[in-house]
């Protein structure tokens, strides 16, 4: 069962007031291009939807 | 969320999906589900961790309430979950981030069925864009 990588004990989420820990991350987009996450909200608010999985 | 993208655009916010996996998986996902939104992908899941999201227990993935809510959502949306890609126990969430870096709204999933209503997120987005 734990082959799923499921947590053995219930974890808590850790909400933040600011997105500083995300801003300087550089991730790839669906075309393989680098995206600095903080650039997403530089000029207007961003809604970031974190998917549980693709599909 | 993809279906309501025009409402988010009209609200003056940028709507972005973040998934776990490779760019190729992200591109396949966009193609399969006809998603017009940009998809950013995070194989390491560091963004999930830094956003405060958690991994689910087995009960938070497959508990009766979780499964029932998933079925209801599938019937309502007409979408059926396919093969899981990425870390199966990683939970997601939604953040609204303003240009000053503050997060006026966030919903961090407590189990696999825990997603906020689009209207709730849209209302938060509109408020963030208005000031």
Short mmCIF file of C-alpha atoms in Angstrom, two decimals:
data_model
loop_
_atom_site.label_atom_id
_atom_site.label_comp_id
_atom_site.label_asym_id
_atom_site.label_seq_id
_atom_site.Cartn_x
_atom_site.Cartn_y
_atom_site.Cartn_z
CA UNK A 1 0.00 0.00 0.00
CA UNK A 2 2.82 2.37 0.84
CA UNK A 3 4.25 1.71 -2.61
CA UNK A 4 2.00 4.58 -3.61
CA UNK A 5 4.24 6.84 -1.60
CA UNK A 6 1.31 7.70 0.62
CA UNK A 7 2.06 9.46 3.87
CA UNK A 8 2.19 7.03 6.80
CA UNK A 9 0.66 9.58 9.13
CA UNK A 10 -1.69 12.43 8.41
CA UNK A 11 0.25 15.49 7.29
CA UNK A 12 -0.72 19.11 7.72
CA UNK A 13 -0.75 21.72 5.00
CA UNK A 14 1.37 24.82 5.57
CA UNK A 15 -0.33 27.93 4.23
CA UNK A 16 1.87 30.97 3.65
CA UNK A 17 0.96 34.65 3.62
CA UNK A 18 3.45 35.39 0.84
CA UNK A 19 4.71 33.53 -2.22
CA UNK A 20 8.37 34.34 -1.67
CA UNK A 21 9.34 30.65 -1.49
CA UNK A 22 7.88 30.15 -4.95
CA UNK A 23 9.02 33.32 -6.70
CA UNK A 24 12.57 32.35 -7.64
CA UNK A 25 11.85 28.79 -8.69
CA UNK A 26 12.50 28.15 -12.38
CA UNK A 27 10.34 25.41 -13.86
CA UNK A 28 9.64 24.17 -17.38
CA UNK A 29 6.45 24.81 -19.27
CA UNK A 30 4.72 22.34 -21.58
CA UNK A 31 7.05 23.40 -24.40
CA UNK A 32 10.14 22.82 -22.31
CA UNK A 33 10.84 26.52 -21.85
CA UNK A 34 12.10 27.91 -18.55
CA UNK A 35 9.58 29.88 -16.51
CA UNK A 36 10.48 31.85 -13.39
CA UNK A 37 7.43 31.34 -11.23
CA UNK A 38 7.50 34.88 -9.79
CA UNK A 39 7.16 36.31 -13.30
CA UNK A 40 3.64 34.88 -13.42
CA UNK A 41 2.32 37.53 -11.03
CA UNK A 42 4.72 40.36 -11.89
CA UNK A 43 2.21 42.43 -13.87
CA UNK A 44 -1.16 41.12 -12.65
CA UNK A 45 -2.51 38.64 -10.10
CA UNK A 46 -1.99 34.99 -10.91
CA UNK A 47 -4.18 32.03 -10.08
CA UNK A 48 -1.91 29.02 -9.66
CA UNK A 49 -3.73 25.72 -9.87
CA UNK A 50 -1.58 22.89 -8.58
CA UNK A 51 -2.85 19.68 -10.14
CA UNK A 52 -2.80 16.46 -8.23
CA UNK A 53 -1.79 14.67 -11.39
CA UNK A 54 -2.06 14.87 -15.17
CA UNK A 55 -5.17 13.01 -16.15
CA UNK B 1 -11.08 25.51 -14.36
CA UNK B 2 -10.12 25.32 -18.04
CA UNK B 3 -13.79 25.74 -18.96
CA UNK B 4 -13.97 28.99 -17.00
CA UNK B 5 -10.72 30.42 -18.32
CA UNK B 6 -12.50 33.27 -20.13
CA UNK B 7 -14.04 34.43 -16.84
CA UNK B 8 -10.59 34.50 -15.26
CA UNK B 9 -9.15 36.38 -18.24
CA UNK B 10 -11.99 38.89 -18.00
CA UNK B 11 -11.23 39.31 -14.31
CA UNK B 12 -7.73 40.46 -15.25
CA UNK B 13 -5.76 37.60 -13.75
CA UNK B 14 -3.37 35.07 -15.24
CA UNK B 15 -4.60 31.49 -14.83
CA UNK B 16 -1.85 28.88 -14.87
CA UNK B 17 -1.84 25.15 -14.23
CA UNK B 18 1.10 23.53 -12.47
CA UNK B 19 1.53 19.79 -12.66
CA UNK B 20 4.09 17.21 -11.70
CA UNK B 21 6.06 15.43 -14.38
CA UNK B 22 8.00 16.24 -17.49
CA UNK B 23 7.22 18.86 -20.17
CA UNK B 24 6.22 15.98 -22.45
CA UNK B 25 3.62 14.77 -19.93
CA UNK B 26 2.35 18.33 -19.61
CA UNK B 27 2.04 18.66 -23.38
CA UNK B 28 0.21 15.30 -23.61
CA UNK B 29 -2.15 16.43 -20.86
CA UNK B 30 -2.97 19.67 -22.71
CA UNK B 31 -3.60 17.80 -25.93
CA UNK B 32 -5.72 15.03 -24.41
CA UNK B 33 -7.99 17.36 -22.46
CA UNK B 34 -7.95 20.20 -25.02
CA UNK B 35 -6.54 22.61 -22.47
CA UNK B 36 -5.75 26.07 -23.77
CA UNK B 37 -4.07 27.25 -20.58
CA UNK B 38 -0.32 27.25 -20.06
CA UNK B 39 0.88 24.27 -18.07
CA UNK B 40 4.03 24.50 -15.99
CA UNK B 41 5.52 21.28 -14.87
CA UNK B 42 7.53 20.41 -11.80
CA UNK B 43 9.14 17.00 -11.78
CA UNK B 44 10.77 17.63 -8.39
CA UNK B 45 7.51 18.87 -6.77
CA UNK B 46 9.50 21.58 -5.01
CA UNK B 47 6.80 24.13 -5.85
CA UNK B 48 4.18 21.95 -4.13
CA UNK B 49 6.36 21.75 -1.04
CA UNK B 50 7.13 25.48 -1.04
CA UNK B 51 3.43 26.26 -1.45
CA UNK B 52 2.69 24.23 1.70
CA UNK B 53 0.93 21.29 0.10
CA UNK B 54 1.01 17.83 1.55
CA UNK B 55 1.03 14.16 0.62
CA UNK B 56 -2.08 12.15 1.37
CA UNK B 57 -2.44 9.10 3.53
CA UNK B 58 -4.08 6.03 1.98
CA UNK B 59 -7.35 7.04 3.65
CA UNK B 60 -7.09 10.53 2.17
CA UNK B 61 -6.67 8.96 -1.28
CA UNK B 62 -9.16 6.11 -1.19
CA UNK B 63 -11.48 6.66 1.79
CA UNK B 64 -15.20 6.15 1.07
CA UNK B 65 -16.03 9.86 1.23
CA UNK B 66 -13.11 10.73 -1.03
CA UNK B 67 -14.11 8.13 -3.62
CA UNK B 68 -17.78 9.14 -3.51
CA UNK B 69 -16.96 12.80 -4.04
CA UNK B 70 -14.68 11.85 -6.93
CA UNK B 71 -17.48 9.90 -8.60
CA UNK B 72 -19.94 12.78 -8.21
CA UNK B 73 -17.43 15.22 -9.65
CA UNK B 74 -16.73 12.89 -12.57
CA UNK B 75 -20.41 12.59 -13.40
CA UNK B 76 -20.94 16.35 -13.19
CA UNK B 77 -17.92 17.25 -15.27
CA UNK B 78 -18.10 14.37 -17.73
CA UNK B 79 -14.41 13.76 -17.12
CA UNK B 80 -13.00 10.43 -16.10
CA UNK B 81 -9.70 10.13 -14.31
CA UNK B 82 -7.07 8.44 -16.42
CA UNK B 83 -3.84 6.77 -15.44
CA UNK B 84 -2.12 8.63 -12.65
CA UNK B 85 1.16 10.27 -13.56
CA UNK B 86 3.55 11.84 -11.11
CA UNK B 87 3.53 11.15 -7.39
CA UNK B 88 0.18 9.41 -6.64
CA UNK B 89 -0.10 10.77 -3.11
CA UNK B 90 0.78 14.39 -3.85
CA UNK B 91 -2.17 16.67 -3.21
CA UNK B 92 -2.71 19.94 -4.99
CA UNK B 93 -4.32 23.26 -4.31
CA UNK B 94 -5.02 26.74 -5.60
CA UNK B 95 -3.24 30.01 -4.80
CA UNK B 96 -4.10 33.54 -5.82
CA UNK B 97 -0.95 35.65 -5.78
CA UNK B 98 -0.92 39.43 -6.15
CA UNK B 99 1.89 41.39 -7.85
CA UNK B 100 3.26 42.35 -4.42
CA UNK B 101 3.75 38.65 -3.64
CA UNK B 102 0.98 38.35 -1.08
CA UNK B 103 -1.43 35.42 -1.19
CA UNK B 104 -4.95 36.71 -0.50
CA UNK B 105 -6.55 33.33 -1.19
CA UNK B 106 -5.37 29.76 -0.98
CA UNK B 107 -6.96 26.37 -0.83
CA UNK B 108 -4.56 23.56 0.02
CA UNK B 109 -6.21 20.18 -0.47
CA UNK B 110 -6.80 18.11 2.64
CA UNK B 111 -7.59 14.94 0.68
CA UNK B 112 -7.78 13.77 -2.93
CA UNK B 113 -11.34 15.01 -3.38
CA UNK B 114 -10.79 18.43 -1.86
CA UNK B 115 -10.98 21.08 -4.57
CA UNK B 116 -12.51 24.54 -4.23
CA UNK B 117 -15.51 25.57 -6.34
CA UNK B 118 -14.48 27.60 -9.40
CA UNK B 119 -16.81 30.40 -8.35
CA UNK B 120 -15.00 30.74 -5.02
CA UNK B 121 -11.63 31.01 -6.76
CA UNK B 122 -13.03 33.41 -9.34
CA UNK B 123 -14.41 35.69 -6.62
CA UNK B 124 -11.00 35.74 -4.94
CA UNK B 125 -9.32 36.45 -8.28
CA UNK B 126 -11.65 39.35 -8.99
CA UNK B 127 -10.99 40.82 -5.59
CA UNK B 128 -7.22 40.48 -6.05
CA UNK B 129 -7.42 42.18 -9.43
CA UNK B 130 -9.51 45.05 -8.09
CA UNK B 131 -6.95 46.19 -5.58
#
